[in-house]
Amino acid sequence: MTKLSEKEIQDVKDFAKIVRRDIISMIYNAKSGHPGGNLSAVEIISTLYLKCMRHFPDWNRNPNFATRDRFILSKGHASACLYSVLSRCGYFDSKELMTFRKLGSRLQGHPSAKHIEGVEVSTGSLGQGLSIACGIALGLKLDKLDSNVFVYLGDGELQEGSVWEGVMNAAHHKLDNLIAFVDKNNLQIDGCTNDIKCLEPLNEKFRAFGWDCAVIDGHNILEIFDAVEQAKLNSKPTVIIANTVKGKGVSYMENNVGWHGKAPNAEEFEIAIKDLT
């Protein structure tokens, strides 16, 4: 398998710092958003776009457009993270980030495929992304394309039955080109996931449904990359359960369910930027 050099790992870490500052600035400027779950997603989405996925910032103008890997943000409220990564990868000017959640902006609170190149599917209604990913992955196989489909799920989202229909469907169709990430930050809007509806033993459940499973530190660039490289070799659909920290990087937001869906005020914004600098 391909290995990352120390320089490549540092490059992703530096990129992730920029993304975190973008997220906080966007949500503060909009006076609304979901900082906690955006911040927990940064290393994974950054690593995918910088080191794991075949993708094209010139989008459908690229002659190899059909061969791209697909990324689906089933956890659509983490849109600020995705927008930042897309802009910093060249899909659109990063100056547009400050229009996030503004009236008339292309950067809606949940990603819209009708507005932004790089967004494969409009998402935000939780529990739907994996089933959509199954359909895309099956279509790619029928078209005999070697592209992979990556889908990013929140852990609270796994409490929806539609997710497990997708899990069963992927195994039945042997979708080895499907790689799912679970952002396991253990918190959802109403509190701790295991208090709302216990998910454990999560890895054993996926394996029982016929998936390969890896459990990693979702903030460790090397672990993320290695898990994806292994998943590409597997003969089954793969889930990567990523242990993450909600609000990662901002001292007062980390593991604090109160920061699921609210914007910082001016004083809190200054503290956050200081933490991230």
Short mmCIF file of C-alpha atoms in Angstrom, two decimals:
data_model
loop_
_atom_site.label_atom_id
_atom_site.label_comp_id
_atom_site.label_asym_id
_atom_site.label_seq_id
_atom_site.Cartn_x
_atom_site.Cartn_y
_atom_site.Cartn_z
CA MET A 1 0.00 0.00 0.00
CA THR A 2 1.02 3.62 -0.55
CA LYS A 3 2.46 5.36 2.51
CA LEU A 4 2.43 9.01 3.46
CA SER A 5 5.67 10.85 4.15
CA GLU A 6 6.11 13.06 7.20
CA LYS A 7 5.93 16.10 4.92
CA GLU A 8 2.65 14.94 3.40
CA ILE A 9 1.18 14.40 6.87
CA GLN A 10 2.30 17.89 7.93
CA ASP A 11 0.81 19.38 4.77
CA VAL A 12 -2.59 17.90 5.64
CA LYS A 13 -2.28 19.12 9.24
CA ASP A 14 -1.54 22.65 8.01
CA PHE A 15 -4.48 22.47 5.61
CA ALA A 16 -6.74 21.29 8.45
CA LYS A 17 -5.79 24.34 10.53
CA ILE A 18 -6.96 26.60 7.71
CA VAL A 19 -10.21 24.66 7.40
CA ARG A 20 -10.91 24.96 11.13
CA ARG A 21 -10.42 28.74 11.04
CA ASP A 22 -12.68 28.92 7.98
CA ILE A 23 -15.42 26.97 9.79
CA ILE A 24 -15.42 29.21 12.84
CA SER A 25 -15.26 32.38 10.75
CA MET A 26 -18.09 31.25 8.47
CA ILE A 27 -20.41 30.29 11.32
CA TYR A 28 -19.61 33.42 13.31
CA ASN A 29 -20.19 35.62 10.27
CA ALA A 30 -23.50 33.87 9.49
CA LYS A 31 -24.59 33.91 13.15
CA SER A 32 -25.78 30.33 12.65
CA GLY A 33 -24.42 26.88 11.91
CA HIS A 34 -23.12 23.68 13.50
CA PRO A 35 -19.57 24.18 14.79
CA GLY A 36 -19.24 20.99 16.85
CA GLY A 37 -19.85 18.46 14.10
CA ASN A 38 -17.98 20.48 11.49
CA LEU A 39 -14.84 20.60 13.62
CA SER A 40 -14.92 16.85 14.27
CA ALA A 41 -14.93 16.18 10.52
CA VAL A 42 -11.91 18.26 9.49
CA GLU A 43 -9.05 15.74 9.36
CA ILE A 44 -11.11 13.08 7.60
CA ILE A 45 -12.53 15.27 4.83
CA SER A 46 -9.20 17.07 4.39
CA THR A 47 -7.28 13.80 4.08
CA LEU A 48 -9.79 12.39 1.60
CA TYR A 49 -9.57 15.37 -0.74
CA LEU A 50 -5.82 15.92 -0.45
CA LYS A 51 -4.55 12.35 -0.41
CA CYS A 52 -7.18 9.67 -1.07
CA MET A 53 -9.70 10.73 -3.71
CA ARG A 54 -9.48 11.20 -7.46
CA HIS A 55 -11.36 14.45 -7.99
CA PHE A 56 -11.38 17.38 -10.38
CA PRO A 57 -11.77 21.03 -9.28
CA ASP A 58 -12.60 21.91 -12.90
CA TRP A 59 -15.53 19.50 -12.46
CA ASN A 60 -17.45 18.50 -15.59
CA ARG A 61 -15.08 20.43 -17.83
CA ASN A 62 -12.44 17.79 -17.12
CA PRO A 63 -12.27 15.07 -19.80
CA ASN A 64 -11.89 12.44 -17.05
CA PHE A 65 -14.91 13.68 -15.10
CA ALA A 66 -16.74 10.32 -15.21
CA THR A 67 -13.82 8.57 -13.51
CA ARG A 68 -13.90 10.77 -10.37
CA ASP A 69 -14.40 9.32 -6.92
CA ARG A 70 -17.67 10.46 -5.36
CA PHE A 71 -18.04 12.04 -1.92
CA ILE A 72 -21.42 12.23 -0.21
CA LEU A 73 -21.83 14.25 2.98
CA SER A 74 -24.79 12.40 4.48
CA LYS A 75 -24.24 14.46 7.64
CA GLY A 76 -25.20 17.56 5.69
CA HIS A 77 -25.00 19.99 8.60
CA ALA A 78 -21.19 19.67 8.34
CA SER A 79 -21.42 21.74 5.15
CA ALA A 80 -19.03 24.45 6.35
CA CYS A 81 -16.20 21.92 6.49
CA LEU A 82 -16.99 20.61 3.01
CA TYR A 83 -17.27 24.13 1.55
CA SER A 84 -13.95 25.14 3.05
CA VAL A 85 -12.19 22.03 1.70
CA LEU A 86 -13.72 22.46 -1.76
CA SER A 87 -12.73 26.12 -1.95
CA ARG A 88 -9.19 25.49 -0.69
CA CYS A 89 -8.87 22.73 -3.32
CA GLY A 90 -9.82 25.17 -6.07
CA TYR A 91 -13.50 24.47 -6.77
CA PHE A 92 -14.43 28.11 -6.08
CA ASP A 93 -12.87 31.27 -4.66
CA SER A 94 -12.41 31.09 -0.90
CA LYS A 95 -13.66 34.69 -0.64
CA GLU A 96 -17.13 33.27 -1.20
CA LEU A 97 -16.95 31.36 2.11
CA MET A 98 -18.08 34.44 4.00
CA THR A 99 -21.43 34.33 2.19
CA PHE A 100 -22.22 31.08 4.04
CA ARG A 101 -25.90 30.89 5.09
CA LYS A 102 -26.60 34.37 3.74
CA LEU A 103 -29.77 35.06 1.75
CA GLY A 104 -29.11 34.33 -1.92
CA SER A 105 -25.77 32.59 -1.28
CA ARG A 106 -24.78 29.43 -3.11
CA LEU A 107 -23.36 28.19 0.20
CA GLN A 108 -26.57 27.06 1.85
CA GLY A 109 -26.74 25.62 5.34
CA HIS A 110 -26.89 22.15 3.83
CA PRO A 111 -25.04 21.36 0.59
CA SER A 112 -26.98 21.74 -2.66
CA ALA A 113 -25.79 19.98 -5.81
CA LYS A 114 -27.71 22.53 -7.88
CA HIS A 115 -25.50 25.37 -6.69
CA ILE A 116 -21.92 24.23 -6.04
CA GLU A 117 -19.60 22.23 -8.27
CA GLY A 118 -18.06 19.45 -6.21
CA VAL A 119 -21.28 18.66 -4.36
CA GLU A 120 -22.52 15.33 -5.72
CA VAL A 121 -25.81 15.14 -3.84
CA SER A 122 -28.00 17.59 -1.93
CA THR A 123 -28.08 16.35 1.66
CA GLY A 124 -29.25 17.36 5.10
CA SER A 125 -32.19 15.07 5.78
CA LEU A 126 -30.34 12.54 7.89
CA GLY A 127 -30.37 8.82 7.13
CA GLN A 128 -30.42 9.08 3.34
CA GLY A 129 -26.78 9.42 2.28
CA LEU A 130 -25.77 5.77 2.54
CA SER A 131 -28.66 4.53 0.41
CA ILE A 132 -27.84 7.15 -2.24
CA ALA A 133 -24.19 6.06 -2.10
CA CYS A 134 -25.25 2.44 -2.65
CA GLY A 135 -27.08 3.40 -5.82
CA ILE A 136 -24.11 5.37 -7.14
CA ALA A 137 -21.66 2.58 -6.27
CA LEU A 138 -23.83 0.00 -8.05
CA GLY A 139 -24.14 2.27 -11.08
CA LEU A 140 -20.37 2.66 -11.27
CA LYS A 141 -19.99 -1.12 -11.26
CA LEU A 142 -22.54 -1.48 -14.04
CA ASP A 143 -20.61 1.12 -16.03
CA LYS A 144 -17.38 -0.78 -15.30
CA LEU A 145 -15.71 2.26 -13.75
CA ASP A 146 -13.14 1.78 -10.98
CA SER A 147 -14.20 4.87 -9.03
CA ASN A 148 -14.92 4.70 -5.30
CA VAL A 149 -17.82 6.21 -3.41
CA PHE A 150 -17.12 7.77 -0.02
CA VAL A 151 -20.03 8.57 2.29
CA TYR A 152 -19.69 10.50 5.55
CA LEU A 153 -22.17 9.64 8.32
CA GLY A 154 -22.78 11.08 11.77
CA ASP A 155 -23.05 8.59 14.61
CA GLY A 156 -26.45 9.88 15.73
CA GLU A 157 -27.61 9.35 12.16
CA LEU A 158 -27.08 5.61 12.57
CA GLN A 159 -30.16 5.52 14.82
CA GLU A 160 -32.28 5.73 11.65
CA GLY A 161 -33.50 2.46 10.17
CA SER A 162 -32.90 3.63 6.60
CA VAL A 163 -29.17 3.55 7.27
CA TRP A 164 -29.28 -0.14 8.10
CA GLU A 165 -31.31 -0.87 4.98
CA GLY A 166 -28.43 0.71 3.07
CA VAL A 167 -25.89 -1.33 5.03
CA MET A 168 -27.73 -4.54 4.12
CA ASN A 169 -28.11 -3.48 0.49
CA ALA A 170 -24.39 -2.72 0.10
CA ALA A 171 -23.39 -6.13 1.42
CA HIS A 172 -25.96 -7.92 -0.76
CA HIS A 173 -24.62 -6.27 -3.92
CA LYS A 174 -20.98 -6.74 -2.85
CA LEU A 175 -20.21 -3.02 -3.22
CA ASP A 176 -16.48 -3.15 -2.54
CA ASN A 177 -16.21 0.32 -4.12
CA LEU A 178 -18.20 1.82 -1.21
CA ILE A 179 -16.29 3.27 1.77
CA ALA A 180 -18.29 4.75 4.64
CA PHE A 181 -16.96 6.91 7.45
CA VAL A 182 -18.79 7.18 10.76
CA ASP A 183 -17.93 10.38 12.64
CA LYS A 184 -18.17 8.86 16.11
CA ASN A 185 -18.01 11.93 18.33
CA ASN A 186 -20.57 10.35 20.70
CA LEU A 187 -22.83 13.42 20.83
CA GLN A 188 -25.98 14.48 18.99
CA ILE A 189 -28.32 17.42 19.35
CA ASP A 190 -30.13 15.97 22.37
CA GLY A 191 -27.12 14.62 24.25
CA CYS A 192 -24.91 11.53 24.31
CA THR A 193 -25.70 9.07 21.52
CA ASN A 194 -25.62 6.09 23.85
CA ASP A 195 -28.15 7.78 26.14
CA ILE A 196 -30.49 8.63 23.26
CA LYS A 197 -30.23 5.23 21.53
CA CYS A 198 -27.21 3.02 22.15
CA LEU A 199 -25.20 2.10 19.04
CA GLU A 200 -22.79 -0.39 20.57
CA PRO A 201 -21.22 -2.73 19.67
CA LEU A 202 -21.04 -0.74 16.43
CA ASN A 203 -18.15 -2.50 14.71
CA GLU A 204 -19.66 -5.92 15.41
CA LYS A 205 -23.00 -4.81 13.97
CA PHE A 206 -21.40 -3.76 10.68
CA ARG A 207 -19.43 -7.00 10.48
CA ALA A 208 -22.61 -9.00 11.15
CA PHE A 209 -24.19 -7.23 8.18
CA GLY A 210 -21.31 -8.37 5.95
CA TRP A 211 -19.01 -5.34 5.96
CA ASP A 212 -15.31 -4.99 6.61
CA CYS A 213 -14.68 -2.63 9.51
CA ALA A 214 -11.81 -0.52 10.81
CA VAL A 215 -11.75 1.57 14.00
CA ILE A 216 -9.39 4.56 13.97
CA ASP A 217 -8.54 7.89 15.56
CA GLY A 218 -10.45 10.27 13.30
CA HIS A 219 -7.96 13.09 13.91
CA ASN A 220 -4.87 11.04 12.99
CA ILE A 221 -3.96 11.70 9.35
CA LEU A 222 -1.89 8.54 8.95
CA GLU A 223 -4.59 6.29 10.42
CA ILE A 224 -7.22 7.85 8.16
CA PHE A 225 -5.08 7.40 5.05
CA ASP A 226 -4.02 3.83 5.87
CA ALA A 227 -7.63 2.81 6.59
CA VAL A 228 -8.75 4.15 3.21
CA GLU A 229 -5.89 2.46 1.36
CA GLN A 230 -6.82 -0.86 2.99
CA ALA A 231 -10.50 -0.32 2.24
CA LYS A 232 -9.68 0.06 -1.46
CA LEU A 233 -8.24 -3.47 -1.37
CA ASN A 234 -11.13 -5.09 0.48
CA SER A 235 -13.62 -7.38 -1.27
CA LYS A 236 -16.59 -6.04 0.73
CA PRO A 237 -18.01 -2.61 1.48
CA THR A 238 -15.96 -1.03 4.26
CA VAL A 239 -16.92 1.16 7.18
CA ILE A 240 -14.27 3.21 8.97
CA ILE A 241 -15.47 4.07 12.46
CA ALA A 242 -13.58 7.22 13.38
CA ASN A 243 -13.37 8.18 17.03
CA THR A 244 -13.52 11.98 17.02
CA VAL A 245 -13.99 14.93 19.37
CA LYS A 246 -16.98 17.14 18.77
CA GLY A 247 -15.76 20.74 18.61
CA LYS A 248 -12.15 19.59 18.11
CA GLY A 249 -9.61 22.40 18.38
CA VAL A 250 -11.70 24.96 20.25
CA SER A 251 -11.21 24.63 24.01
CA TYR A 252 -14.73 25.45 25.20
CA MET A 253 -16.46 23.53 22.38
CA GLU A 254 -14.71 20.18 22.75
CA ASN A 255 -17.09 17.41 23.91
CA ASN A 256 -19.73 20.06 24.68
CA VAL A 257 -23.13 19.14 23.25
CA GLY A 258 -24.25 22.75 23.60
CA TRP A 259 -22.14 23.60 20.56
CA HIS A 260 -23.98 21.24 18.23
CA GLY A 261 -25.88 24.01 16.49
CA LYS A 262 -25.15 27.56 17.59
CA ALA A 263 -22.74 30.30 16.57
CA PRO A 264 -20.16 31.89 18.88
CA ASN A 265 -20.58 35.50 19.96
CA ALA A 266 -17.80 38.06 19.44
CA GLU A 267 -15.91 37.17 22.61
CA GLU A 268 -16.22 33.42 21.98
CA PHE A 269 -15.13 33.91 18.38
CA GLU A 270 -11.91 35.62 19.48
CA ILE A 271 -11.13 32.79 21.90
CA ALA A 272 -11.79 30.21 19.17
CA ILE A 273 -9.51 31.92 16.66
CA LYS A 274 -6.81 32.18 19.31
CA ASP A 275 -7.17 28.45 20.06
CA LEU A 276 -6.87 27.67 16.36
CA THR A 277 -3.87 29.95 15.86
#
